[in-house]
Tab-separated table of C-alpha atoms and ligand atoms in Angstrom:
chain	number	residue	atom	x	y	z
A	1	MET	CA	28.661	6.283	-3.500
A	2	SER	CA	26.482	3.988	-5.896
A	3	GLN	CA	24.051	5.789	-8.557
A	4	LEU	CA	20.166	4.942	-7.637
A	5	SER	CA	18.271	4.203	-11.475
A	6	SER	CA	16.144	7.463	-12.446
A	7	GLN	CA	13.233	5.351	-10.819
A	8	ASP	CA	14.943	4.774	-7.334
A	9	ALA	CA	15.979	9.027	-7.582
A	10	LEU	CA	11.904	10.050	-8.017
A	11	LYS	CA	11.044	7.330	-5.175
A	12	ALA	CA	13.975	8.890	-3.123
A	13	GLN	CA	12.869	12.545	-4.306
A	14	VAL	CA	9.219	11.417	-3.045
A	15	ALA	CA	9.950	9.829	0.033
A	16	GLN	CA	11.506	13.295	1.183
A	17	ALA	CA	9.035	15.690	0.080
A	18	ALA	CA	6.972	13.476	2.513
A	19	LEU	CA	8.834	14.112	5.355
A	20	ALA	CA	6.601	17.513	5.144
A	21	TYR	CA	3.719	15.722	6.803
A	22	VAL	CA	5.379	14.305	9.471
A	23	GLN	CA	4.813	16.566	12.545
A	24	PRO	CA	7.598	16.595	15.750
A	25	HIS	CA	6.034	13.874	18.537
A	26	ALA	CA	3.479	12.548	16.348
A	27	LEU	CA	2.107	9.463	16.100
A	28	ILE	CA	2.118	7.951	12.370
A	29	GLY	CA	1.488	4.663	10.275
A	30	VAL	CA	3.890	3.093	7.837
A	31	GLY	CA	3.835	1.446	4.818
A	32	THR	CA	5.442	-1.396	2.943
A	33	GLY	CA	7.486	-1.044	-0.309
A	34	SER	CA	10.344	-0.031	-2.011
A	35	THR	CA	8.970	3.745	-1.900
A	36	VAL	CA	8.498	3.690	2.062
A	37	ASN	CA	11.797	2.144	2.370
A	38	PHE	CA	13.122	5.185	0.954
A	39	PHE	CA	10.793	6.935	3.538
A	40	ILE	CA	11.854	5.142	6.377
A	41	ASP	CA	15.581	6.103	5.606
A	42	ALA	CA	15.329	9.811	5.313
A	43	LEU	CA	12.862	9.785	8.495
A	44	ALA	CA	15.553	8.107	10.321
A	45	HIS	CA	17.807	10.697	8.795
A	46	SER	CA	15.469	13.539	9.116
A	47	GLY	CA	16.278	13.669	12.793
A	48	ILE	CA	12.191	14.315	13.541
A	49	PRO	CA	11.131	13.167	16.981
A	50	LEU	CA	8.179	10.483	16.668
A	51	GLN	CA	6.143	9.824	19.538
A	52	GLY	CA	6.016	6.602	17.365
A	53	ALA	CA	5.480	4.523	14.040
A	54	VAL	CA	2.890	2.004	13.628
A	55	SER	CA	4.157	-0.580	11.066
A	56	SER	CA	2.130	-2.337	8.096
A	57	SER	CA	4.424	-5.109	8.103
A	58	VAL	CA	7.206	-7.093	9.646
A	59	ALA	CA	9.818	-5.943	6.582
A	60	SER	CA	8.981	-2.369	7.498
A	61	THR	CA	9.281	-2.889	11.354
A	62	GLN	CA	12.703	-4.166	10.953
A	63	ARG	CA	13.745	-1.298	8.420
A	64	MET	CA	12.790	1.143	11.233
A	65	GLN	CA	14.051	-0.906	14.312
A	66	SER	CA	17.304	-0.905	12.705
A	67	LEU	CA	17.179	2.944	12.248
A	68	GLY	CA	16.284	3.578	15.522
A	69	ILE	CA	12.377	4.911	15.098
A	70	PRO	CA	10.532	3.395	18.024
A	71	VAL	CA	7.399	1.293	16.520
A	72	VAL	CA	4.317	1.059	18.690
A	73	ASP	CA	1.929	-1.558	18.212
A	74	VAL	CA	-1.257	-0.718	16.678
A	75	SER	CA	-3.512	-1.827	19.101
A	76	GLN	CA	-2.072	0.338	21.302
A	77	VAL	CA	-2.923	3.633	19.564
A	78	ASP	CA	-6.627	5.730	19.046
A	79	ALA	CA	-5.327	7.500	15.999
A	80	LEU	CA	-2.699	8.379	13.598
A	81	SER	CA	-2.020	11.892	12.407
A	82	VAL	CA	-1.011	10.616	9.249
A	83	TYR	CA	-0.784	7.570	7.229
A	84	ILE	CA	2.084	7.522	4.268
A	85	ASP	CA	2.545	4.261	1.837
A	86	GLY	CA	2.887	3.620	-1.621
A	87	ALA	CA	0.878	1.712	-4.392
A	88	ASP	CA	0.491	0.193	-7.214
A	89	GLU	CA	-1.646	2.257	-9.796
A	90	ILE	CA	-3.217	5.339	-8.469
A	91	ASP	CA	-6.673	6.902	-10.366
A	92	GLY	CA	-7.625	10.914	-10.363
A	93	HIS	CA	-9.944	9.858	-7.794
A	94	GLY	CA	-7.412	8.902	-5.106
A	95	TYR	CA	-8.250	5.367	-5.343
A	96	MET	CA	-5.478	2.889	-5.600
A	97	ILE	CA	-4.377	-0.842	-6.255
A	98	LYS	CA	-2.047	-1.931	-3.337
A	99	GLY	CA	-0.527	-5.221	-1.970
A	100	GLY	CA	2.473	-5.656	-4.517
A	101	GLY	CA	4.388	-6.190	-1.675
A	102	ALA	CA	1.859	-8.343	-0.122
A	103	ALA	CA	1.181	-5.966	2.757
A	104	LEU	CA	-2.119	-4.942	1.922
A	105	THR	CA	-4.316	-5.919	4.579
A	106	ARG	CA	-1.887	-4.540	7.310
A	107	GLU	CA	-2.169	-1.404	5.231
A	108	LYS	CA	-5.570	-0.971	4.823
A	109	ILE	CA	-6.009	-1.825	8.929
A	110	VAL	CA	-3.359	1.170	9.405
A	111	ALA	CA	-5.013	3.095	7.155
A	112	ALA	CA	-8.188	3.076	8.554
A	113	GLN	CA	-7.479	4.841	11.853
A	114	ALA	CA	-5.468	7.594	10.047
A	115	GLN	CA	-6.413	11.395	9.918
A	116	GLN	CA	-5.008	11.673	6.266
A	117	PHE	CA	-3.541	9.012	3.502
A	118	VAL	CA	-0.228	10.560	2.036
A	119	CYS	CA	0.126	8.136	-1.099
A	120	ILE	CA	3.719	8.884	-2.211
A	121	VAL	CA	4.386	7.239	-5.977
A	122	ASP	CA	6.724	7.587	-9.110
A	123	GLN	CA	4.688	9.034	-12.095
A	124	SER	CA	4.815	5.212	-13.926
A	125	LYS	CA	2.245	4.852	-11.149
A	126	ARG	CA	-0.904	7.414	-12.467
A	127	VAL	CA	-3.148	6.017	-14.332
A	128	ASP	CA	-6.903	6.967	-15.204
A	129	ILE	CA	-8.413	3.252	-14.852
A	130	LEU	CA	-7.193	0.706	-12.243
A	131	GLY	CA	-6.583	-2.292	-13.398
A	132	ALA	CA	-3.754	-2.811	-15.597
A	133	PHE	CA	-1.728	-3.456	-12.580
A	134	PRO	CA	-2.817	-7.366	-11.512
A	135	LEU	CA	-4.975	-7.050	-8.569
A	136	PRO	CA	-3.676	-8.690	-5.088
A	137	VAL	CA	-6.143	-10.325	-3.118
A	138	GLU	CA	-5.231	-12.123	0.392
A	139	VAL	CA	-7.008	-15.179	0.542
A	140	ILE	CA	-7.689	-18.013	3.118
A	141	PRO	CA	-5.917	-20.966	1.748
A	142	MET	CA	-8.486	-23.333	1.620
A	143	ALA	CA	-10.830	-20.219	-0.480
A	144	VAL	CA	-8.301	-20.332	-3.012
A	145	PRO	CA	-9.797	-22.534	-5.710
A	146	HIS	CA	-13.302	-20.864	-4.817
A	147	ILE	CA	-11.762	-17.554	-5.149
A	148	ILE	CA	-9.923	-18.049	-8.195
A	149	ARG	CA	-13.685	-19.541	-10.120
A	150	GLN	CA	-15.039	-16.296	-8.919
A	151	PHE	CA	-13.333	-14.153	-10.186
A	152	ALA	CA	-13.105	-15.812	-13.880
A	153	ALA	CA	-17.096	-15.273	-13.432
A	154	LEU	CA	-15.985	-11.438	-13.355
A	155	GLY	CA	-13.830	-12.113	-16.268
A	156	GLY	CA	-10.060	-11.723	-14.249
A	157	ARG	CA	-7.499	-14.443	-13.956
A	158	ALA	CA	-6.717	-15.124	-10.924
A	159	VAL	CA	-3.212	-16.413	-10.432
A	160	LEU	CA	-1.784	-17.750	-6.949
A	161	ARG	CA	1.246	-15.720	-5.849
A	162	LEU	CA	3.989	-17.895	-5.567
A	163	ARG	CA	7.923	-17.310	-3.921
A	164	GLU	CA	10.259	-19.388	-4.301
A	165	GLY	CA	8.394	-21.862	-5.984
A	166	GLN	CA	5.706	-22.445	-2.990
A	167	ALA	CA	2.495	-20.405	-2.435
A	168	LEU	CA	3.537	-17.075	-0.791
A	169	VAL	CA	2.560	-16.612	2.842
A	170	THR	CA	1.865	-13.493	3.646
A	171	ASP	CA	2.412	-12.218	7.688
A	172	ASN	CA	-0.695	-13.097	8.894
A	173	GLY	CA	-0.152	-16.726	7.538
A	174	GLN	CA	-2.673	-16.395	4.129
A	175	HIS	CA	-2.267	-16.587	0.773
A	176	ILE	CA	-2.331	-14.198	-2.402
A	177	VAL	CA	-3.766	-14.287	-5.886
A	178	ASP	CA	-3.252	-11.654	-8.103
A	179	VAL	CA	-6.189	-10.872	-10.863
A	180	HIS	CA	-5.111	-10.478	-14.121
A	181	GLY	CA	-7.802	-8.447	-16.772
A	182	LEU	CA	-10.093	-6.802	-14.413
A	183	LYS	CA	-10.895	-3.119	-15.404
A	184	LEU	CA	-12.187	-1.192	-12.030
A	185	SER	CA	-13.901	1.421	-13.665
A	186	ASP	CA	-16.220	1.446	-10.563
A	187	PRO	CA	-13.675	1.041	-7.316
A	188	LEU	CA	-15.896	1.278	-4.414
A	189	ALA	CA	-18.589	-1.082	-5.802
A	190	GLN	CA	-15.583	-3.472	-7.053
A	191	GLU	CA	-14.296	-3.036	-3.356
A	192	ALA	CA	-17.968	-3.691	-1.577
A	193	LEU	CA	-18.688	-6.736	-3.654
A	194	ILE	CA	-15.194	-8.876	-3.295
A	195	SER	CA	-14.418	-7.861	0.141
A	196	GLN	CA	-17.817	-9.420	0.845
A	197	TRP	CA	-16.483	-13.042	-1.059
A	198	PRO	CA	-16.036	-15.891	2.070
A	199	GLY	CA	-12.638	-16.497	1.929
A	200	VAL	CA	-11.415	-13.325	0.974
A	201	VAL	CA	-9.474	-11.283	3.672
A	202	THR	CA	-8.737	-8.372	1.721
A	203	VAL	CA	-8.789	-6.914	-1.452
A	204	GLY	CA	-6.037	-4.610	-3.075
A	205	ILE	CA	-8.810	-1.904	-4.077
A	206	PHE	CA	-8.432	1.160	-1.906
A	207	ALA	CA	-11.331	3.045	-2.240
A	208	TYR	CA	-12.939	2.937	0.963
A	209	GLN	CA	-9.562	3.984	2.207
A	210	LYS	CA	-8.330	5.900	-0.549
A	211	ALA	CA	-5.671	8.574	-0.799
A	212	ASP	CA	-6.496	12.339	0.753
A	213	VAL	CA	-3.309	13.755	-1.000
A	214	CYS	CA	-0.227	11.686	-3.807
A	215	LEU	CA	2.905	13.150	-3.707
A	216	LEU	CA	3.485	12.194	-7.485
A	217	ALA	CA	7.383	12.468	-8.185
A	218	THR	CA	8.058	13.049	-11.302
A	219	PRO	CA	11.518	14.670	-13.873
A	220	SER	CA	10.435	18.214	-13.323
A	221	GLY	CA	9.747	17.343	-9.027
A	222	VAL	CA	7.707	16.434	-6.732
A	223	GLN	CA	4.029	17.394	-7.737
A	224	THR	CA	1.037	17.469	-4.776
A	225	LEU	CA	-2.512	16.368	-5.993
A	226	ARG	CA	-5.522	16.622	-3.055
A	227	TYR	CA	-8.643	14.785	-3.692
B	301	5RP	C1	2.629	-3.513	-0.661
B	301	5RP	C2	2.017	-2.108	-1.052
B	301	5RP	C3	3.188	-0.897	-1.947
B	301	5RP	O1	3.288	-0.131	-1.500
B	301	5RP	C4	2.651	-1.198	-3.175
B	301	5RP	O2	3.101	-2.356	-3.415
B	301	5RP	C5	3.961	-0.626	-4.219
B	301	5RP	O3	5.515	-0.449	-3.612
B	301	5RP	P1	6.428	-0.101	-4.282
B	301	5RP	O4	6.382	1.253	-3.628
B	301	5RP	O5	7.633	-0.904	-4.079
B	301	5RP	O6	6.249	0.342	-5.990
B	301	5RP	O7	0.614	-1.775	-1.107
B	301	5RP	O8	1.809	-4.393	-0.267
């Protein structure tokens, strides 16, 4: 059996802890990323029967389907008992930066329909002030130059995200800019401001869709933080 890196061991540990938030026969929302991949694997192996899982990305849909987890379309559900997802950063209020995996738009839509957001992270993601991680923003392609200028006026350096030398195209057919150098000292106000710029599909500040619970993996165990 392959040896997990210490960070992957923390991700596996926190993914296992998240199973406690999955009620049998529930409808749940599932996020995207390497931590969530550990959760999907743990869920499949747990044998917990589900009514279904709403996915936040093509990648998570494929992983769940390959492991026999029933995936349901978000348009077919009224509410989800819980949404389980990782984050790139989380602060002391449960506000987060998300979108490192380019799935932020669907993540925010699915999170908005859940009664509880359970964020699963290792301790490297816990910060006092959001912004050291470049802020992902999903943007309609024709608006990218304008949005880069808008961020420059705020003191940020927005960079178009590339994949294999080309602009990355999201599951929604849009582009991502990653904004360096922004200190997110007022995440609610900054999310509201950036969200209303024409051409922005979704900003990766999750303050309105904040975490209710953070499961934080540390070498001495998983801590539960409630907001
Ligand atoms: C994807 C996300 C992820 O939750 C975030 O990037 C954290 O990913 P990982 O668990 O791989 O560190 O927002 O869009």
